[in-house]
């Protein structure tokens, strides 16, 4: 039995050797892909996190509010404030024109008298409250109430700007203005109560936010582009084994090799086991090549190093079962397809669809609701979730067990369908 198994494996090796160039491409192309994609994503991340976005700032107020907004924009570290274009002061019209032409992403227009009108409005409200408590200064002459209309801080956005960026800027500006209004109210109450030396109100933020992230050895686990791209594109490479595997099965059927094997005392289970063993070795080699790139090559390209310390064994387990799922899918396609022209395009297209749906290109949380549900049936999504559990969530074997079971079940189902289909076809 073992002799037949190893001879079947040897036969698979010979088939692969005949297309040695295709086998090399199977290893080289994923490596080029992972390096290229990671460089692009890492540079994009650096541009977003390190560079400052130029913002046109038109100050029609020249008061406390405009001063604070400008100062907060500068201190945020994300924006550089631009007040002149070609040496000339910016007006609302020139700012609007520049933004709508795409020369700038954002323009902020501070309206005239917003600081003085806000203070006047606060004074009126505080006077009304104080008089309601009988604390108003009886010697003061009642002032005629001035009707003050609402003020608008105008934000002009480049039409190509993403919604998330718009919402983030609007939220930041709104927070700045709210803080200034609150401080004005506190200061006015302070002045009315005559407590100049000793503050009556504490103006420090009572509610604050603190981000809690997982730590290992008191070090924060900070996700980066490498931690996504290495497992994601390793999965893509593993599943691309579907193409040569299905093509070789079709070749065997067309050349009569499969008939000769069946007429000999070799069981179909042994043939499938040999194919699984052979292509599983290729999948594992692909995975370790990807990991080697993340550990040894990425640091020389100014990319973050892939930290696999204490995680490589579990990652290998995930890769092993992902390889089984890919092989089962490849055997199913090869069994159903009648020609190489059917197997190759269908296999490659199916892998691309599974990758897109599984979250390899776009994170699942960013997909529409219906696609988030669809992603749950993609074996690449199961593999990617398991890799994330190991790399980012410090998961144990029990944590990745559900995904491993799904991958194994996928392998069993696809192999079973292939065997049943093949038997029915031969019975006819």
Tab-separated table of C-alpha atoms in Angstrom:
chain	number	residue	atom	x	y	z
A	1	UNK	CA	0.000	0.000	0.000
A	2	UNK	CA	2.758	2.454	0.927
A	3	UNK	CA	4.639	1.560	-2.241
A	4	UNK	CA	1.577	2.366	-4.352
A	5	UNK	CA	1.105	5.617	-2.449
A	6	UNK	CA	4.683	6.795	-2.989
A	7	UNK	CA	4.591	5.786	-6.640
A	8	UNK	CA	1.413	7.823	-7.029
A	9	UNK	CA	3.186	10.769	-5.390
A	10	UNK	CA	6.126	10.242	-7.747
A	11	UNK	CA	3.703	10.320	-10.689
A	12	UNK	CA	2.336	13.672	-9.471
A	13	UNK	CA	5.876	15.009	-9.179
A	14	UNK	CA	6.592	14.012	-12.770
A	15	UNK	CA	3.465	15.828	-13.944
A	16	UNK	CA	4.597	18.970	-12.148
A	17	UNK	CA	8.150	18.592	-13.482
A	18	UNK	CA	6.874	18.638	-17.061
A	19	UNK	CA	5.631	22.174	-16.454
A	20	UNK	CA	8.599	23.353	-14.403
A	21	UNK	CA	8.203	26.942	-15.608
A	22	UNK	CA	4.608	26.994	-14.391
A	23	UNK	CA	5.751	25.603	-11.033
A	24	UNK	CA	8.360	28.357	-10.656
A	25	UNK	CA	5.731	30.974	-11.508
A	26	UNK	CA	3.534	29.437	-8.814
A	27	UNK	CA	6.223	30.339	-6.265
A	28	UNK	CA	7.698	33.556	-7.721
A	29	UNK	CA	4.517	35.440	-8.644
A	30	UNK	CA	3.018	35.406	-5.110
A	31	UNK	CA	6.324	36.692	-3.718
A	32	UNK	CA	6.361	39.587	-6.195
A	33	UNK	CA	2.691	40.235	-5.445
A	34	UNK	CA	3.113	40.336	-1.668
A	35	UNK	CA	6.134	42.674	-1.856
A	36	UNK	CA	4.426	45.041	-4.316
A	37	UNK	CA	1.081	45.219	-2.484
A	38	UNK	CA	2.696	45.642	0.942
A	39	UNK	CA	4.967	48.449	-0.306
A	40	UNK	CA	1.991	50.258	-1.825
A	41	UNK	CA	-0.202	49.884	1.271
A	42	UNK	CA	2.576	50.770	3.695
A	43	UNK	CA	3.488	53.928	1.764
A	44	UNK	CA	-0.184	54.891	1.621
A	45	UNK	CA	-0.445	54.370	5.384
A	46	UNK	CA	2.637	56.507	5.959
A	47	UNK	CA	1.275	59.284	3.756
A	48	UNK	CA	-1.981	59.329	5.688
A	49	UNK	CA	-0.370	59.148	9.126
A	50	UNK	CA	2.750	61.283	8.643
A	51	UNK	CA	2.006	63.973	6.038
A	52	UNK	CA	-0.058	67.071	6.778
A	53	UNK	CA	-3.127	68.004	4.741
A	54	UNK	CA	-3.050	71.663	3.588
A	55	UNK	CA	-6.208	73.514	4.670
A	56	UNK	CA	-7.283	76.904	3.351
A	57	UNK	CA	-8.226	79.101	6.317
A	58	UNK	CA	-10.238	82.298	5.779
A	59	UNK	CA	-10.493	84.361	8.982
A	60	UNK	CA	-13.256	86.972	8.754
A	61	UNK	CA	-13.468	87.174	12.527
A	62	UNK	CA	-9.945	87.895	13.821
A	63	UNK	CA	-11.210	87.037	17.293
A	64	UNK	CA	-10.790	84.438	20.003
A	65	UNK	CA	-12.709	81.687	18.207
A	66	UNK	CA	-10.806	81.913	14.916
A	67	UNK	CA	-7.551	82.058	16.859
A	68	UNK	CA	-8.422	78.883	18.806
A	69	UNK	CA	-9.625	76.990	15.728
A	70	UNK	CA	-6.447	77.852	13.845
A	71	UNK	CA	-4.274	76.894	16.808
A	72	UNK	CA	-6.080	73.557	17.278
A	73	UNK	CA	-5.687	72.719	13.580
A	74	UNK	CA	-1.951	73.326	13.789
A	75	UNK	CA	-1.561	71.406	17.071
A	76	UNK	CA	-3.467	68.396	15.706
A	77	UNK	CA	-0.445	67.558	13.544
A	78	UNK	CA	-2.702	66.457	10.685
A	79	UNK	CA	-3.181	69.831	8.970
A	80	UNK	CA	-1.071	72.689	7.708
A	81	UNK	CA	-2.976	75.989	7.694
A	82	UNK	CA	-2.755	78.008	4.467
A	83	UNK	CA	-3.849	81.666	4.644
A	84	UNK	CA	-2.319	82.958	1.399
A	85	UNK	CA	-2.183	81.772	-2.212
A	86	UNK	CA	0.551	83.203	-4.420
A	87	UNK	CA	1.299	85.794	-1.744
A	88	UNK	CA	-2.289	87.104	-1.632
A	89	UNK	CA	-4.761	86.808	1.236
A	90	UNK	CA	-7.457	84.226	0.617
A	91	UNK	CA	-11.109	85.220	0.317
A	92	UNK	CA	-14.074	82.915	0.478
A	93	UNK	CA	-14.456	83.034	-3.304
A	94	UNK	CA	-10.829	82.176	-4.043
A	95	UNK	CA	-10.887	79.417	-1.436
A	96	UNK	CA	-14.068	77.949	-2.896
A	97	UNK	CA	-12.643	78.043	-6.419
A	98	UNK	CA	-9.349	76.406	-5.368
A	99	UNK	CA	-11.080	73.591	-3.486
A	100	UNK	CA	-13.654	72.834	-6.172
A	101	UNK	CA	-10.845	72.629	-8.736
A	102	UNK	CA	-9.174	69.961	-6.609
A	103	UNK	CA	-6.133	72.081	-5.699
A	104	UNK	CA	-6.959	71.706	-1.980
A	105	UNK	CA	-9.087	69.193	-0.125
A	106	UNK	CA	-10.597	71.551	2.403
A	107	UNK	CA	-11.320	75.227	3.119
A	108	UNK	CA	-12.601	76.573	6.443
A	109	UNK	CA	-14.407	79.927	6.451
A	110	UNK	CA	-14.778	81.626	9.855
A	111	UNK	CA	-17.656	84.172	9.727
A	112	UNK	CA	-17.269	87.805	10.815
A	113	UNK	CA	-18.014	88.770	14.444
A	114	UNK	CA	-18.458	85.163	15.562
A	115	UNK	CA	-16.333	85.725	18.691
A	116	UNK	CA	-18.003	88.986	19.759
A	117	UNK	CA	-21.514	87.737	18.957
A	118	UNK	CA	-20.917	84.509	20.872
A	119	UNK	CA	-19.767	86.467	23.911
A	120	UNK	CA	-22.785	88.761	23.651
A	121	UNK	CA	-25.132	85.765	23.404
A	122	UNK	CA	-23.491	84.111	26.409
A	123	UNK	CA	-23.738	87.357	28.425
A	124	UNK	CA	-27.462	87.609	27.679
A	125	UNK	CA	-28.075	84.013	28.735
A	126	UNK	CA	-26.003	84.324	31.906
A	127	UNK	CA	-27.733	87.615	32.852
A	128	UNK	CA	-31.101	85.939	32.403
A	129	UNK	CA	-30.103	83.000	34.616
A	130	UNK	CA	-28.568	85.214	37.300
A	131	UNK	CA	-31.625	87.476	37.437
A	132	UNK	CA	-33.848	84.423	37.742
A	133	UNK	CA	-31.968	83.503	40.920
A	134	UNK	CA	-32.105	87.093	42.164
A	135	UNK	CA	-28.342	87.466	41.818
A	136	UNK	CA	-28.326	90.238	39.233
A	137	UNK	CA	-26.533	93.482	40.027
A	138	UNK	CA	-29.345	95.869	41.092
A	139	UNK	CA	-27.230	98.928	40.347
A	140	UNK	CA	-26.672	97.951	36.747
A	141	UNK	CA	-28.808	99.529	34.066
A	142	UNK	CA	-30.951	96.965	32.201
A	143	UNK	CA	-29.636	96.484	28.694
A	144	UNK	CA	-31.824	96.268	25.659
A	145	UNK	CA	-31.772	92.704	24.320
A	146	UNK	CA	-30.054	92.440	20.961
A	147	UNK	CA	-31.287	89.656	18.688
A	148	UNK	CA	-28.288	87.657	17.521
A	149	UNK	CA	-28.668	85.233	14.635
A	150	UNK	CA	-26.806	81.917	14.423
A	151	UNK	CA	-23.359	81.840	12.897
A	152	UNK	CA	-22.130	79.347	10.317
A	153	UNK	CA	-18.587	78.058	9.967
A	154	UNK	CA	-18.461	77.056	6.304
A	155	UNK	CA	-16.517	74.013	5.163
A	156	UNK	CA	-15.721	73.576	1.474
A	157	UNK	CA	-14.610	70.062	0.450
A	158	UNK	CA	-13.077	68.802	-2.757
A	159	UNK	CA	-15.830	66.778	-4.525
A	160	UNK	CA	-13.452	63.791	-4.674
A	161	UNK	CA	-12.966	63.761	-0.889
A	162	UNK	CA	-14.110	60.614	0.895
A	163	UNK	CA	-17.118	60.725	3.220
A	164	UNK	CA	-15.086	59.411	6.168
A	165	UNK	CA	-12.643	62.329	5.859
A	166	UNK	CA	-15.516	64.839	5.683
A	167	UNK	CA	-17.209	63.400	8.758
A	168	UNK	CA	-13.940	63.364	10.693
A	169	UNK	CA	-13.187	67.037	9.919
A	170	UNK	CA	-16.749	68.170	10.710
A	171	UNK	CA	-16.651	66.304	14.010
A	172	UNK	CA	-13.289	67.883	14.939
A	173	UNK	CA	-14.439	71.439	14.085
A	174	UNK	CA	-17.706	70.935	15.982
A	175	UNK	CA	-15.747	69.763	19.034
A	176	UNK	CA	-13.467	72.811	18.877
A	177	UNK	CA	-16.397	75.248	18.720
A	178	UNK	CA	-18.253	73.455	21.539
A	179	UNK	CA	-15.207	73.684	23.803
A	180	UNK	CA	-14.867	77.399	23.088
A	181	UNK	CA	-18.568	78.000	23.835
A	182	UNK	CA	-18.306	76.087	27.116
A	183	UNK	CA	-15.223	78.041	28.191
A	184	UNK	CA	-16.999	81.323	27.361
A	185	UNK	CA	-19.985	80.360	29.518
A	186	UNK	CA	-17.752	79.406	32.467
A	187	UNK	CA	-15.733	82.617	32.155
A	188	UNK	CA	-18.877	84.788	32.045
A	189	UNK	CA	-20.349	83.141	35.151
A	190	UNK	CA	-17.001	83.607	36.851
A	191	UNK	CA	-17.048	87.320	36.011
A	192	UNK	CA	-20.665	87.795	37.120
A	193	UNK	CA	-20.044	86.163	40.479
A	194	UNK	CA	-16.979	88.304	41.079
A	195	UNK	CA	-14.650	85.396	41.761
A	196	UNK	CA	-11.659	86.574	39.784
A	197	UNK	CA	-8.962	85.082	41.973
A	198	UNK	CA	-10.380	81.695	42.878
A	199	UNK	CA	-12.001	79.733	40.026
A	200	UNK	CA	-15.558	78.637	40.745
A	201	UNK	CA	-15.824	76.111	37.934
A	202	UNK	CA	-13.344	73.372	37.096
A	203	UNK	CA	-12.850	73.513	33.341
A	204	UNK	CA	-10.881	70.305	32.915
A	205	UNK	CA	-12.579	67.572	30.912
A	206	UNK	CA	-14.523	65.295	33.240
A	207	UNK	CA	-15.122	62.567	30.628
A	208	UNK	CA	-12.131	61.454	28.577
A	209	UNK	CA	-11.367	58.558	26.257
A	210	UNK	CA	-8.665	55.953	26.659
A	211	UNK	CA	-7.812	53.350	24.032
A	212	UNK	CA	-7.058	49.907	25.433
A	213	UNK	CA	-5.149	47.620	23.066
A	214	UNK	CA	-3.834	44.066	23.572
A	215	UNK	CA	-0.300	43.795	24.909
A	216	UNK	CA	2.381	41.128	24.925
A	217	UNK	CA	5.209	41.507	27.468
A	218	UNK	CA	3.856	45.006	28.260
A	219	UNK	CA	4.190	46.015	24.591
A	220	UNK	CA	1.188	47.130	22.585
A	221	UNK	CA	0.171	45.015	19.590
A	222	UNK	CA	-0.035	47.587	16.806
A	223	UNK	CA	-1.506	46.231	13.546
A	224	UNK	CA	0.401	47.079	10.375
A	225	UNK	CA	0.242	46.362	6.649
A	226	UNK	CA	2.563	43.347	6.940
A	227	UNK	CA	0.345	41.530	9.430
A	228	UNK	CA	-2.513	41.700	6.945
A	229	UNK	CA	-0.678	41.150	3.672
A	230	UNK	CA	1.471	38.143	4.569
A	231	UNK	CA	-1.411	35.871	5.665
A	232	UNK	CA	-3.825	37.327	3.083
A	233	UNK	CA	-1.599	36.819	0.058
A	234	UNK	CA	-0.234	33.549	1.415
A	235	UNK	CA	-3.836	32.326	1.366
A	236	UNK	CA	-4.252	33.687	-2.152
A	237	UNK	CA	-1.124	31.795	-3.293
A	238	UNK	CA	-2.244	28.607	-1.544
A	239	UNK	CA	-5.662	28.699	-3.192
A	240	UNK	CA	-4.145	29.436	-6.591
A	241	UNK	CA	-2.894	25.831	-6.491
A	242	UNK	CA	-6.430	25.132	-7.743
A	243	UNK	CA	-5.370	26.086	-11.299
A	244	UNK	CA	-2.451	23.657	-11.926
A	245	UNK	CA	-4.140	20.918	-9.904
A	246	UNK	CA	-7.387	21.040	-11.891
A	247	UNK	CA	-5.493	21.289	-15.193
A	248	UNK	CA	-3.401	18.192	-14.364
A	249	UNK	CA	-6.536	16.220	-13.500
A	250	UNK	CA	-8.081	17.196	-16.846
A	251	UNK	CA	-4.839	16.192	-18.610
A	252	UNK	CA	-4.955	12.783	-16.961
A	253	UNK	CA	-8.513	12.279	-18.200
A	254	UNK	CA	-7.713	13.427	-21.740
A	255	UNK	CA	-4.520	11.342	-22.013
A	256	UNK	CA	-6.119	8.218	-20.560
A	257	UNK	CA	-3.833	8.157	-17.518
A	258	UNK	CA	-6.778	8.063	-15.123
A	259	UNK	CA	-8.318	5.032	-16.873
A	260	UNK	CA	-5.024	3.137	-16.703
A	261	UNK	CA	-4.722	3.936	-12.993
A	262	UNK	CA	-8.233	2.741	-12.258
A	263	UNK	CA	-7.816	-0.488	-14.242
A	264	UNK	CA	-4.737	-1.225	-12.150
A	265	UNK	CA	-5.230	-2.286	-8.506
A	266	UNK	CA	-5.020	1.299	-7.243
A	267	UNK	CA	-7.988	2.650	-5.300
A	268	UNK	CA	-9.403	6.158	-6.092
A	269	UNK	CA	-8.816	7.064	-2.437
A	270	UNK	CA	-5.089	6.359	-2.849
A	271	UNK	CA	-4.928	8.505	-5.990
A	272	UNK	CA	-6.644	11.399	-4.181
A	273	UNK	CA	-4.387	10.952	-1.138
A	274	UNK	CA	-1.285	11.141	-3.354
A	275	UNK	CA	-2.519	14.303	-5.057
A	276	UNK	CA	-3.397	15.829	-1.690
A	277	UNK	CA	0.016	15.003	-0.214
A	278	UNK	CA	1.951	16.338	-3.221
A	279	UNK	CA	0.102	19.619	-3.556
A	280	UNK	CA	-0.024	20.107	0.206
A	281	UNK	CA	3.785	20.138	0.201
A	282	UNK	CA	3.683	22.894	-2.430
A	283	UNK	CA	1.167	24.887	-0.346
A	284	UNK	CA	3.334	24.652	2.778
A	285	UNK	CA	6.442	25.695	0.819
A	286	UNK	CA	4.502	28.703	-0.538
A	287	UNK	CA	3.446	29.647	2.987
A	288	UNK	CA	6.959	29.453	4.426
A	289	UNK	CA	8.342	31.474	1.509
A	290	UNK	CA	5.765	34.188	2.267
A	291	UNK	CA	6.675	34.168	5.957
A	292	UNK	CA	10.389	34.315	5.083
A	293	UNK	CA	9.737	37.411	2.961
A	294	UNK	CA	7.905	39.040	5.887
A	295	UNK	CA	10.649	38.210	8.372
A	296	UNK	CA	13.872	38.641	6.379
A	297	UNK	CA	13.185	40.775	3.280
A	298	UNK	CA	10.616	43.351	4.444
A	299	UNK	CA	12.983	44.969	7.003
A	300	UNK	CA	15.441	45.710	4.159
A	301	UNK	CA	12.626	47.455	2.256
A	302	UNK	CA	11.853	49.766	5.224
A	303	UNK	CA	8.727	47.741	5.996
A	304	UNK	CA	7.666	46.419	9.423
A	305	UNK	CA	9.024	42.973	10.234
A	306	UNK	CA	6.537	40.131	10.600
A	307	UNK	CA	6.651	38.997	14.219
A	308	UNK	CA	6.178	35.208	14.255
A	309	UNK	CA	7.841	34.571	17.607
A	310	UNK	CA	5.842	31.806	19.307
A	311	UNK	CA	3.186	31.950	16.548
A	312	UNK	CA	4.755	30.052	13.652
A	313	UNK	CA	3.442	26.632	14.704
A	314	UNK	CA	-0.189	27.781	14.875
A	315	UNK	CA	0.209	29.728	11.634
A	316	UNK	CA	1.537	26.561	10.000
A	317	UNK	CA	-1.516	24.646	11.212
A	318	UNK	CA	-3.786	27.255	9.631
A	319	UNK	CA	-1.789	27.081	6.387
A	320	UNK	CA	-2.014	23.264	6.410
A	321	UNK	CA	-5.802	23.184	6.669
A	322	UNK	CA	-6.140	26.070	4.215
A	323	UNK	CA	-4.071	24.005	1.794
A	324	UNK	CA	-6.426	21.059	2.280
A	325	UNK	CA	-9.421	23.276	1.482
A	326	UNK	CA	-7.696	24.593	-1.661
A	327	UNK	CA	-6.750	21.098	-2.825
A	328	UNK	CA	-10.276	19.799	-2.298
A	329	UNK	CA	-11.616	22.692	-4.373
A	330	UNK	CA	-9.023	22.034	-7.102
A	331	UNK	CA	-9.861	18.325	-7.280
A	332	UNK	CA	-13.570	19.156	-7.547
A	333	UNK	CA	-13.002	21.582	-10.437
A	334	UNK	CA	-10.660	19.147	-12.202
A	335	UNK	CA	-13.208	16.348	-11.858
A	336	UNK	CA	-16.121	18.379	-13.218
A	337	UNK	CA	-14.233	20.220	-15.994
A	338	UNK	CA	-14.007	18.469	-19.356
A	339	UNK	CA	-11.206	20.523	-20.895
A	340	UNK	CA	-8.228	22.579	-19.751
A	341	UNK	CA	-9.911	25.635	-21.234
A	342	UNK	CA	-12.741	25.128	-18.743
A	343	UNK	CA	-10.577	24.337	-15.720
A	344	UNK	CA	-8.018	27.174	-15.997
A	345	UNK	CA	-10.274	30.241	-16.356
A	346	UNK	CA	-12.957	28.914	-14.019
A	347	UNK	CA	-10.405	27.990	-11.343
A	348	UNK	CA	-8.553	31.307	-11.462
A	349	UNK	CA	-11.786	33.335	-11.532
A	350	UNK	CA	-13.234	31.359	-8.617
A	351	UNK	CA	-10.087	31.970	-6.546
A	352	UNK	CA	-10.220	35.718	-7.259
A	353	UNK	CA	-13.904	35.831	-6.236
A	354	UNK	CA	-13.237	33.874	-3.039
A	355	UNK	CA	-10.360	36.246	-2.227
A	356	UNK	CA	-12.471	39.365	-2.845
A	357	UNK	CA	-15.397	38.027	-0.834
A	358	UNK	CA	-13.139	36.634	1.896
A	359	UNK	CA	-11.576	39.976	2.840
A	360	UNK	CA	-8.162	39.598	1.182
A	361	UNK	CA	-8.511	42.884	-0.721
A	362	UNK	CA	-11.174	44.816	1.194
A	363	UNK	CA	-11.794	44.274	4.940
A	364	UNK	CA	-15.080	42.490	5.610
A	365	UNK	CA	-16.338	45.270	7.921
A	366	UNK	CA	-16.086	47.759	5.015
A	367	UNK	CA	-18.338	45.646	2.777
A	368	UNK	CA	-22.112	46.103	2.389
A	369	UNK	CA	-24.202	44.101	4.845
A	370	UNK	CA	-25.209	41.462	2.334
A	371	UNK	CA	-21.568	40.904	1.311
A	372	UNK	CA	-20.567	40.552	4.959
A	373	UNK	CA	-22.954	37.609	5.197
A	374	UNK	CA	-21.683	36.174	1.907
A	375	UNK	CA	-18.074	36.425	3.136
A	376	UNK	CA	-18.855	33.895	5.862
A	377	UNK	CA	-19.018	31.107	3.248
A	378	UNK	CA	-15.582	31.850	1.771
A	379	UNK	CA	-12.846	29.450	2.949
A	380	UNK	CA	-10.351	32.297	2.526
A	381	UNK	CA	-12.313	34.262	5.121
A	382	UNK	CA	-12.022	31.350	7.556
A	383	UNK	CA	-8.282	31.093	6.963
A	384	UNK	CA	-7.755	34.841	7.260
A	385	UNK	CA	-9.759	34.993	10.502
A	386	UNK	CA	-7.631	32.196	11.935
A	387	UNK	CA	-4.415	34.004	10.949
A	388	UNK	CA	-5.726	37.195	12.600
A	389	UNK	CA	-6.524	35.236	15.757
A	390	UNK	CA	-2.914	34.077	15.924
A	391	UNK	CA	-1.092	37.249	14.809
A	392	UNK	CA	-3.242	40.019	16.286
A	393	UNK	CA	-5.418	38.490	18.979
A	394	UNK	CA	-2.822	36.237	20.636
A	395	UNK	CA	-5.120	33.278	20.031
A	396	UNK	CA	-4.484	29.694	21.070
A	397	UNK	CA	-5.271	26.463	19.221
A	398	UNK	CA	-8.750	26.438	20.767
A	399	UNK	CA	-9.393	29.915	19.357
A	400	UNK	CA	-8.632	28.837	15.784
A	401	UNK	CA	-10.328	25.445	16.101
A	402	UNK	CA	-13.703	26.623	14.650
A	403	UNK	CA	-12.014	27.960	11.480
A	404	UNK	CA	-9.866	24.831	11.159
A	405	UNK	CA	-12.952	22.635	11.433
A	406	UNK	CA	-14.665	24.661	8.693
A	407	UNK	CA	-11.643	24.324	6.386
A	408	UNK	CA	-11.468	20.577	7.020
A	409	UNK	CA	-15.199	20.227	6.435
A	410	UNK	CA	-14.853	22.145	3.155
A	411	UNK	CA	-12.119	19.706	2.061
A	412	UNK	CA	-14.244	16.669	2.953
A	413	UNK	CA	-17.348	18.027	1.195
A	414	UNK	CA	-15.524	18.987	-2.011
A	415	UNK	CA	-13.679	15.652	-2.185
A	416	UNK	CA	-16.922	13.754	-1.532
A	417	UNK	CA	-18.749	15.638	-4.288
A	418	UNK	CA	-15.852	14.966	-6.690
A	419	UNK	CA	-15.873	11.206	-5.919
A	420	UNK	CA	-19.672	10.913	-6.219
A	421	UNK	CA	-19.702	12.893	-9.488
A	422	UNK	CA	-16.875	10.783	-10.934
A	423	UNK	CA	-18.591	7.498	-10.004
A	424	UNK	CA	-21.909	8.588	-11.528
A	425	UNK	CA	-20.158	9.734	-14.688
A	426	UNK	CA	-18.397	6.365	-15.084
A	427	UNK	CA	-21.607	4.463	-14.340
A	428	UNK	CA	-23.223	6.179	-17.305
